[in-house]
Short mmCIF file of C-alpha atoms and ligand atoms in Angstrom, two decimals:
data_model
loop_
_atom_site.label_atom_id
_atom_site.label_comp_id
_atom_site.label_asym_id
_atom_site.label_seq_id
_atom_site.Cartn_x
_atom_site.Cartn_y
_atom_site.Cartn_z
CA UNK A 1198 -0.07 -0.03 -0.06
CA UNK A 1199 1.13 3.39 -0.66
CA UNK A 1200 2.30 5.61 2.32
CA UNK A 1201 -0.17 8.07 3.78
CA UNK A 1202 0.26 11.41 2.00
CA UNK A 1203 0.47 9.68 -1.46
CA UNK A 1204 -3.34 9.00 -0.92
CA UNK A 1205 -5.98 11.62 -1.55
CA UNK A 1206 -7.95 12.91 1.30
CA UNK A 1207 -11.37 12.21 0.10
CA UNK A 1208 -12.88 14.81 2.36
CA UNK A 1209 -11.17 17.41 0.06
CA UNK A 1210 -13.19 16.35 -2.93
CA UNK A 1211 -16.44 17.75 -4.20
CA UNK A 1212 -18.81 15.46 -5.89
CA UNK A 1213 -17.42 16.21 -9.39
CA UNK A 1214 -13.91 15.85 -8.11
CA UNK A 1215 -14.92 12.36 -6.66
CA UNK A 1216 -16.57 11.30 -9.80
CA UNK A 1217 -13.10 12.23 -11.61
CA UNK A 1218 -11.29 10.17 -8.89
CA UNK A 1219 -13.49 7.16 -9.57
CA UNK A 1220 -12.92 7.66 -13.43
CA UNK A 1221 -9.24 7.34 -12.75
CA UNK A 1222 -10.13 3.92 -11.00
CA UNK A 1223 -12.03 3.06 -14.29
CA UNK A 1224 -15.39 3.36 -12.40
CA UNK A 1225 -18.62 5.04 -13.36
CA UNK A 1226 -19.68 8.44 -12.10
CA UNK A 1227 -22.43 7.09 -9.73
CA UNK A 1228 -19.93 5.69 -7.36
CA UNK A 1229 -19.29 9.10 -6.12
CA UNK A 1230 -22.79 9.44 -4.55
CA UNK A 1231 -22.50 6.01 -3.45
CA UNK A 1232 -19.35 6.81 -1.40
CA UNK A 1233 -20.77 10.10 -0.26
CA UNK A 1234 -23.85 8.42 1.33
CA UNK A 1235 -21.43 6.11 3.21
CA UNK A 1236 -19.42 8.95 4.49
CA UNK A 1237 -21.77 11.81 5.04
CA UNK A 1238 -25.11 10.08 5.78
CA UNK A 1239 -23.82 6.89 7.69
CA UNK A 1240 -20.60 8.16 9.00
CA UNK A 1241 -18.61 5.17 7.87
CA UNK A 1242 -15.00 5.79 6.98
CA UNK A 1243 -13.48 2.32 6.71
CA UNK A 1244 -13.57 1.11 3.06
CA UNK A 1245 -13.96 -2.42 4.43
CA UNK A 1246 -17.39 -1.61 5.78
CA UNK A 1247 -18.55 -0.02 2.58
CA UNK A 1248 -20.33 -3.22 1.38
CA UNK A 1249 -22.12 -1.90 -1.61
CA UNK A 1250 -18.79 -1.95 -3.44
CA UNK A 1251 -17.07 -5.10 -4.51
CA UNK A 1252 -14.12 -6.35 -2.25
CA UNK A 1253 -11.68 -5.64 -5.30
CA UNK A 1254 -12.94 -1.94 -5.59
CA UNK A 1255 -12.82 -1.41 -1.70
CA UNK A 1256 -9.10 -2.50 -1.88
CA UNK A 1257 -8.34 -0.28 -4.70
CA UNK A 1258 -10.00 2.77 -3.04
CA UNK A 1259 -8.07 2.12 0.10
CA UNK A 1260 -4.79 2.10 -1.88
CA UNK A 1261 -5.33 5.56 -3.25
CA UNK A 1262 -7.80 7.24 -0.95
CA UNK A 1263 -8.10 7.97 2.68
CA UNK A 1264 -10.27 10.00 5.32
CA UNK A 1265 -8.32 12.56 7.19
CA UNK A 1266 -9.82 14.62 9.82
CA UNK A 1267 -8.39 17.33 12.12
CA UNK A 1268 -7.53 16.13 15.69
CA UNK A 1269 -9.65 17.33 18.58
CA UNK A 1270 -7.43 18.84 21.01
CA UNK A 1271 -9.75 20.09 23.65
CA UNK A 1272 -13.57 20.32 24.23
CA UNK A 1273 -15.20 22.79 26.50
CA UNK A 1274 -18.88 22.98 27.59
CA UNK A 1275 -20.38 26.32 28.72
CA UNK A 1276 -22.93 26.41 31.38
CA UNK A 1277 -25.46 27.36 28.75
CA UNK A 1278 -24.79 24.19 26.64
CA UNK A 1279 -22.58 25.85 24.07
CA UNK A 1280 -19.58 23.68 23.10
CA UNK A 1281 -16.19 24.86 21.85
CA UNK A 1282 -13.54 22.54 20.30
CA UNK A 1283 -9.99 23.23 19.55
CA UNK A 1284 -8.90 21.26 16.47
CA UNK A 1285 -5.23 20.76 15.38
CA UNK A 1286 -4.92 21.30 11.65
CA UNK A 1287 -1.40 20.57 11.72
CA UNK A 1288 1.38 20.58 14.39
CA UNK A 1289 1.20 24.05 16.02
CA UNK A 1290 -1.74 25.28 14.10
CA UNK A 1291 -5.16 25.16 15.79
CA UNK A 1292 -8.60 26.60 14.94
CA UNK A 1293 -11.84 26.61 16.97
CA UNK A 1294 -15.41 25.67 16.16
CA UNK A 1295 -18.47 26.21 18.45
CA UNK A 1296 -21.85 24.64 18.58
CA UNK A 1297 -24.81 26.55 19.96
CA UNK A 1298 -27.87 24.53 20.96
CA UNK A 1299 -31.33 26.27 21.03
CA UNK A 1300 -34.77 25.02 21.43
CA UNK A 1301 -35.48 24.40 17.75
CA UNK A 1302 -32.06 24.47 16.19
CA UNK A 1303 -28.37 23.88 16.61
CA UNK A 1304 -25.91 26.06 14.89
CA UNK A 1305 -22.32 25.13 14.30
CA UNK A 1306 -19.92 28.03 13.85
CA UNK A 1307 -16.96 26.97 11.74
CA UNK A 1308 -13.59 28.21 10.89
CA UNK A 1309 -12.17 28.70 7.34
CA UNK A 1310 -8.71 29.89 7.96
CA UNK A 1311 -6.01 29.74 10.73
CA UNK A 1312 -6.23 33.07 12.05
CA UNK A 1313 -7.34 36.05 9.83
CA UNK A 1314 -5.42 38.54 7.80
CA UNK A 1315 -8.15 41.40 7.85
CA UNK A 1316 -7.39 42.94 11.41
CA UNK A 1317 -10.85 44.10 12.07
CA UNK A 1318 -10.20 46.47 15.19
CA UNK A 1319 -12.61 44.69 17.59
CA UNK A 1320 -12.00 41.09 16.72
CA UNK A 1321 -9.85 38.80 18.66
CA UNK A 1322 -8.93 36.45 15.71
CA UNK A 1323 -7.53 39.55 13.72
CA UNK A 1324 -5.00 40.31 16.36
CA UNK A 1325 -3.49 36.99 16.00
CA UNK A 1326 -2.32 37.20 12.37
CA UNK A 1327 -2.82 34.76 9.67
CA UNK A 1328 -1.19 31.38 9.49
CA UNK A 1329 -3.03 29.74 6.40
CA UNK A 1330 -6.28 28.60 4.69
CA UNK A 1331 -8.03 25.42 5.64
CA UNK A 1332 -8.44 22.74 2.83
CA UNK A 1333 -12.08 21.74 1.99
CA UNK A 1334 -11.88 18.61 3.98
CA UNK A 1335 -10.63 20.64 7.03
CA UNK A 1336 -13.84 22.79 6.81
CA UNK A 1337 -16.29 19.89 6.00
CA UNK A 1338 -14.34 17.82 8.57
CA UNK A 1339 -15.42 20.24 11.40
CA UNK A 1340 -19.07 19.46 10.55
CA UNK A 1341 -18.21 15.88 10.42
CA UNK A 1342 -16.31 15.80 13.84
CA UNK A 1343 -19.08 18.05 15.52
CA UNK A 1344 -21.75 15.70 14.55
CA UNK A 1345 -19.91 12.63 15.72
CA UNK A 1346 -19.00 14.29 19.09
CA UNK A 1347 -22.64 15.31 19.59
CA UNK A 1348 -23.77 11.89 18.81
CA UNK A 1349 -21.35 10.26 21.03
CA UNK A 1350 -21.86 12.46 24.11
CA UNK A 1351 -25.62 13.13 23.90
CA UNK A 1352 -28.03 10.99 22.06
CA UNK A 1353 -30.70 13.55 22.22
CA UNK A 1354 -28.64 15.76 20.15
CA UNK A 1355 -28.42 13.29 17.32
CA UNK A 1356 -29.05 15.19 14.00
CA UNK A 1357 -28.80 18.44 16.01
CA UNK A 1358 -26.72 20.39 13.66
CA UNK A 1359 -29.35 22.39 11.72
CA UNK A 1360 -27.33 25.29 10.51
CA UNK A 1361 -23.72 26.00 9.81
CA UNK A 1362 -22.23 29.45 9.89
CA UNK A 1363 -18.75 30.41 8.57
CA UNK A 1364 -18.47 32.74 11.57
CA UNK A 1365 -15.55 31.21 13.33
CA UNK A 1366 -11.86 32.28 12.56
CA UNK A 1367 -11.01 33.64 9.19
CA UNK A 1368 -12.40 35.38 6.27
CA UNK A 1369 -14.08 32.58 4.14
CA UNK A 1370 -14.21 34.64 0.91
CA UNK A 1371 -10.26 34.85 0.94
CA UNK A 1372 -10.26 31.03 0.82
CA UNK A 1373 -12.81 31.04 -1.88
CA UNK A 1374 -12.37 27.75 -3.60
CA UNK A 1375 -12.27 25.64 -0.63
CA UNK A 1376 -15.04 27.35 1.16
CA UNK A 1377 -17.27 27.09 -1.99
CA UNK A 1378 -16.53 23.36 -2.31
CA UNK A 1379 -17.22 22.71 1.47
CA UNK A 1380 -20.49 24.75 1.37
CA UNK A 1381 -21.56 22.77 -1.63
CA UNK A 1382 -20.81 19.32 0.30
CA UNK A 1383 -22.82 20.79 3.21
CA UNK A 1384 -25.91 21.65 1.06
CA UNK A 1385 -25.73 18.54 -1.39
CA UNK A 1386 -28.28 15.65 -0.82
CA UNK A 1387 -25.51 13.31 -1.05
CA UNK A 1388 -23.43 15.28 1.58
CA UNK A 1389 -24.65 16.83 4.87
CA UNK A 1390 -28.01 17.68 3.04
CA UNK A 1391 -28.49 21.06 4.99
CA UNK A 1392 -30.73 23.54 3.16
CA UNK A 1393 -29.10 26.54 1.48
CA UNK A 1394 -31.10 28.88 3.93
CA UNK A 1395 -29.28 27.29 6.76
CA UNK A 1396 -25.56 27.40 5.54
CA UNK A 1397 -24.36 30.92 5.94
CA UNK A 1398 -21.10 32.61 4.61
CA UNK A 1399 -20.14 35.72 6.62
CA UNK A 1400 -17.85 38.11 5.04
CA UNK A 1401 -16.21 41.38 5.89
CA UNK A 1402 -16.89 42.53 2.36
CA UNK A 1403 -14.43 41.06 -0.14
CA UNK A 1404 -16.45 42.59 -3.07
CA UNK A 1405 -15.21 40.81 -6.04
CA UNK A 1406 -15.60 37.42 -4.22
CA UNK A 1407 -19.26 38.24 -3.50
CA UNK A 1408 -19.62 38.59 -7.16
CA UNK A 1409 -18.11 35.35 -7.92
CA UNK A 1410 -20.17 33.82 -5.03
CA UNK A 1411 -23.32 34.95 -6.71
CA UNK A 1412 -22.23 33.17 -9.96
CA UNK A 1413 -21.26 29.90 -8.27
CA UNK A 1414 -23.37 29.23 -5.19
CA UNK A 1415 -26.72 29.81 -3.62
CA UNK A 1416 -25.37 29.81 -0.09
CA UNK A 1417 -26.91 32.38 2.37
CA UNK A 1418 -24.68 35.48 2.84
CA UNK A 1419 -24.06 37.69 5.86
CA UNK A 1420 -22.04 40.81 5.49
CA UNK A 1421 -20.24 42.43 8.41
CA UNK A 1422 -21.09 46.16 7.95
CA UNK A 1423 -20.49 47.38 11.36
CA UNK A 1424 -20.34 51.26 10.47
CA UNK A 1425 -22.67 53.29 8.42
CA UNK A 1426 -19.96 55.62 6.81
CA UNK A 1427 -16.57 55.00 5.29
CA UNK A 1428 -14.70 57.10 7.74
CA UNK A 1429 -15.56 54.90 10.64
CA UNK A 1430 -15.57 51.66 8.58
CA UNK A 1431 -12.06 52.24 7.43
CA UNK A 1432 -11.00 52.01 11.16
CA UNK A 1433 -13.17 49.15 12.24
CA UNK A 1434 -12.99 46.94 9.11
CA UNK A 1435 -9.69 47.95 7.23
CA UNK A 1436 -10.76 46.06 4.32
CA UNK A 1437 -13.17 49.02 3.71
CA UNK A 1438 -10.23 51.17 2.42
CA UNK A 1439 -10.04 48.63 -0.55
CA UNK A 1440 -13.75 47.94 -1.00
CA UNK A 1441 -15.71 50.87 0.22
CA UNK A 1442 -19.51 50.83 1.49
CA UNK A 1443 -21.01 51.92 -1.81
CA UNK A 1444 -19.29 49.03 -3.60
CA UNK A 1445 -20.28 46.65 -0.93
CA UNK A 1446 -23.95 47.84 -0.99
CA UNK A 1447 -24.02 47.09 -4.98
CA UNK A 1448 -22.56 43.63 -4.29
CA UNK A 1449 -25.24 42.90 -1.69
CA UNK A 1450 -27.96 44.00 -4.22
CA UNK A 1451 -26.37 41.73 -6.80
CA UNK A 1452 -26.28 38.87 -4.23
CA UNK A 1453 -29.93 39.36 -3.41
CA UNK A 1454 -30.82 38.88 -7.09
CA UNK A 1455 -28.81 35.75 -7.22
CA UNK A 1456 -30.50 34.41 -4.04
CA UNK A 1457 -34.00 34.91 -5.76
CA UNK A 1458 -37.45 35.48 -4.21
CA UNK A 1459 -37.93 35.34 -0.57
CA UNK A 1460 -34.31 35.34 0.39
CA UNK A 1461 -32.04 38.46 1.20
CA UNK A 1462 -28.54 39.06 2.60
CA UNK A 1463 -28.10 39.61 6.30
CA UNK A 1464 -26.33 42.71 7.51
CA UNK A 1465 -24.26 42.25 10.69
CA UNK A 1466 -23.70 45.15 12.89
CA UNK A 1467 -21.54 44.69 15.94
CA UNK A 1468 -22.54 47.44 18.62
CA UNK A 1469 -19.49 49.07 20.29
CA UNK A 1470 -20.24 51.45 23.00
CA UNK A 1471 -19.99 54.97 21.98
CA UNK A 1472 -18.11 53.98 18.76
CA UNK A 1473 -20.98 53.10 16.34
CA UNK A 1474 -24.09 53.00 18.64
CA UNK A 1475 -25.08 56.69 18.90
CA UNK A 1476 -28.33 58.18 17.59
CA UNK A 1477 -26.46 59.66 14.64
CA UNK A 1478 -25.10 56.16 13.74
CA UNK A 1479 -28.64 54.76 13.86
CA UNK A 1480 -30.00 57.36 11.52
CA UNK A 1481 -27.13 57.09 9.08
CA UNK A 1482 -27.65 53.15 9.05
CA UNK A 1483 -31.34 53.47 8.35
CA UNK A 1484 -30.54 55.89 5.52
CA UNK A 1485 -27.88 53.52 4.14
CA UNK A 1486 -30.09 50.37 4.25
CA UNK A 1487 -33.56 51.91 3.41
CA UNK A 1488 -33.03 50.81 -0.34
CA UNK A 1489 -31.44 47.53 0.30
CA UNK A 1490 -33.79 44.61 1.16
CA UNK A 1491 -31.91 42.80 4.00
CA UNK A 1492 -32.20 41.33 7.53
CA UNK A 1493 -30.13 43.35 10.16
CA UNK A 1494 -28.38 41.13 12.84
CA UNK A 1495 -27.16 43.30 15.80
CA UNK A 1496 -24.33 41.80 17.69
CA UNK A 1497 -23.58 43.16 21.11
CA UNK A 1498 -19.68 43.44 21.35
CA UNK A 1499 -18.22 40.54 23.09
CA UNK A 1500 -15.31 41.91 25.12
CA UNK A 1501 -11.97 40.17 25.50
CA UNK A 1502 -8.68 41.16 27.34
CA UNK A 1503 -7.10 44.16 25.69
CA UNK A 1504 -9.68 44.91 23.17
CA UNK A 1505 -9.98 48.49 24.10
CA UNK A 1506 -13.63 48.39 23.25
CA UNK A 1507 -16.73 48.12 25.41
CA UNK A 1508 -20.04 46.40 25.12
CA UNK A 1509 -23.06 48.63 24.58
CA UNK A 1510 -25.73 48.95 27.38
CA UNK A 1511 -28.72 46.70 27.15
CA UNK A 1512 -30.86 49.88 26.82
CA UNK A 1513 -28.92 51.09 23.83
CA UNK A 1514 -29.26 47.70 22.06
CA UNK A 1515 -32.99 47.86 22.54
CA UNK A 1516 -33.02 51.52 21.40
CA UNK A 1517 -31.16 50.62 18.22
CA UNK A 1518 -33.11 47.46 17.39
CA UNK A 1519 -36.37 49.44 17.90
CA UNK A 1520 -35.20 52.27 15.76
CA UNK A 1521 -34.41 50.07 12.93
CA UNK A 1522 -37.67 48.20 13.42
CA UNK A 1523 -39.55 51.47 13.26
CA UNK A 1524 -37.94 52.29 10.07
CA UNK A 1525 -39.30 49.13 8.52
CA UNK A 1526 -36.09 47.15 8.67
CA UNK A 1527 -35.95 43.48 9.83
CA UNK A 1528 -33.90 43.08 12.86
CA UNK A 1529 -32.70 40.29 15.21
CA UNK A 1530 -30.24 40.72 18.13
CA UNK A 1531 -27.74 37.92 18.55
CA UNK A 1532 -27.62 36.66 22.12
CA UNK A 1533 -24.41 36.07 23.59
CA UNK A 1534 -23.65 32.48 24.15
CA UNK A 1535 -20.68 30.49 25.59
CA UNK A 1536 -19.03 33.68 26.95
CA UNK A 1537 -17.82 31.75 29.98
CA UNK A 1538 -15.59 29.53 27.72
CA UNK A 1539 -14.67 32.45 25.34
CA UNK A 1540 -16.78 30.90 22.59
CA UNK A 1541 -18.83 34.00 21.64
CA UNK A 1542 -18.53 35.90 18.43
CA UNK A 1543 -15.16 37.36 17.92
CA UNK A 1544 -13.56 35.47 20.94
CA UNK A 1545 -12.21 32.73 19.00
CA UNK A 1546 -8.48 32.87 18.91
CA UNK A 1547 -7.22 29.26 18.05
CA UNK A 1548 -3.51 28.72 18.77
CA UNK A 1549 -0.64 29.15 16.49
CA UNK A 1550 2.72 31.10 16.00
CA UNK A 1551 2.16 34.84 15.74
CA UNK A 1552 4.65 35.41 12.98
CA UNK A 1553 3.53 38.84 12.22
CA UNK A 1554 3.97 40.31 15.70
CA UNK A 1555 0.54 41.82 14.97
CA UNK A 1556 -0.45 41.63 18.73
CA UNK A 1557 2.06 44.27 19.55
CA UNK A 1558 1.26 46.33 16.68
CA UNK A 1559 -2.52 46.28 17.75
CA UNK A 1560 -1.78 47.39 21.21
CA UNK A 1561 -0.08 50.36 19.89
CA UNK A 1562 -3.05 50.96 17.38
CA UNK A 1563 -5.54 50.75 20.00
CA UNK A 1564 -4.21 53.55 22.17
CA UNK A 1565 -4.26 55.65 19.09
CA UNK A 1566 -7.70 55.26 17.68
CA UNK A 1567 -9.84 54.31 20.72
CA UNK A 1568 -12.72 56.25 22.03
CA UNK A 1569 -12.24 57.85 25.40
N1 SAH B 2464 -14.58 37.35 8.38
C1 SAH B 2464 -15.94 36.99 8.55
C2 SAH B 2464 -16.24 36.17 9.59
C3 SAH B 2464 -15.85 36.54 11.03
S1 SAH B 2464 -16.54 36.31 12.51
C4 SAH B 2464 -16.69 38.24 8.63
O1 SAH B 2464 -16.00 39.33 9.05
O2 SAH B 2464 -17.88 38.30 8.56
C5 SAH B 2464 -18.40 36.56 12.39
C6 SAH B 2464 -18.86 37.89 13.01
O3 SAH B 2464 -18.39 38.22 14.35
C7 SAH B 2464 -18.51 39.13 12.19
O4 SAH B 2464 -19.58 39.95 11.85
C8 SAH B 2464 -17.41 39.80 13.00
O5 SAH B 2464 -17.34 41.18 12.68
C9 SAH B 2464 -18.18 39.54 14.39
N2 SAH B 2464 -17.14 39.75 15.59
C10 SAH B 2464 -15.80 39.76 15.48
N3 SAH B 2464 -15.37 40.08 16.67
C11 SAH B 2464 -16.38 40.35 17.55
C12 SAH B 2464 -16.57 40.76 18.88
N4 SAH B 2464 -15.54 40.80 19.74
N5 SAH B 2464 -17.87 40.80 19.41
C13 SAH B 2464 -18.94 40.58 18.55
N6 SAH B 2464 -18.97 40.23 17.32
C14 SAH B 2464 -17.73 40.01 16.76
#
């Protein structure tokens, strides 16, 4: 048998790529969906157990294919039932994923990169620097692993992952091909079989990639706006200097068209006390969004050590939500979950070598730009 490494990690392959892999073995294309059912529906990863294939084919598959998953380094459970896993992608490189159980749904928040290159001012991940993209199988592998762990530890949580959001570490649209392939596998009937309404890519606003996504996918999209004007957004989301708000709004409109009737983009707005949560910001946000069919998701800032930002008061969050509602916008407020295990939005930090010394730079930046 070939040494591991010479074999293909079959978690990395889309259905079309699996079909090509089987073609190389001289097999018809329907073998791909057969294999996907074993893997994604039944959770069977041992070729020997895949009894719908002949013994000879199982042997040949095992010679050139394998199933590699990230290792679970640690698992923590919050008092509210939220679970956080640290996953080793390769030695020294870890990412985090989080499962948030609710009465009628279970949301798995997954990572797409080790760290993040975007340096959004209020995000813990961004302060760590960037250490690489996850492969497709390292992304779908997260869903696979979470499902297995939930089944093992709590039988009532079987089939409990109803939603997947790319809101863990990283900027999904800067890892476009792998994220696209992974999202397809999540939504495919032969894959995880999730509805396209229940798989959401969240982006800081990589405008050209939103255009490409509209061409190639039907996945739900959330856009991290966080400020109603370019001056403030340039500071909070530095990517704005490259793709300013007007371009981002056009990309949202285009994506709405691609989504079709009844579906619209979600606009995420993290509320930072005295930074973007004043009456003036509310009015500007209403003006900006009045012509864009969307849902607004308000996220009260989750504090972390040394962030330099503060969470808004509860009254302020309510005031903001009511103001948007009165203006005719659809609004939800994200409840903070898993804060006791640092599993809330923007608290995911993973573990890897900080090659960019970004932490230090940020500390300096924070003292310059922060509100009093
Ligand atoms: N790169 C993607 C995914 C990031 S995480 C994006 O920017 O959308 C998902 C959401 O959490 C984003 O809207 C992000 O801005 C927000 N977020 C980051 N840090 C946060 C924090 N400390 N508190 C609350 N939300 C935060």
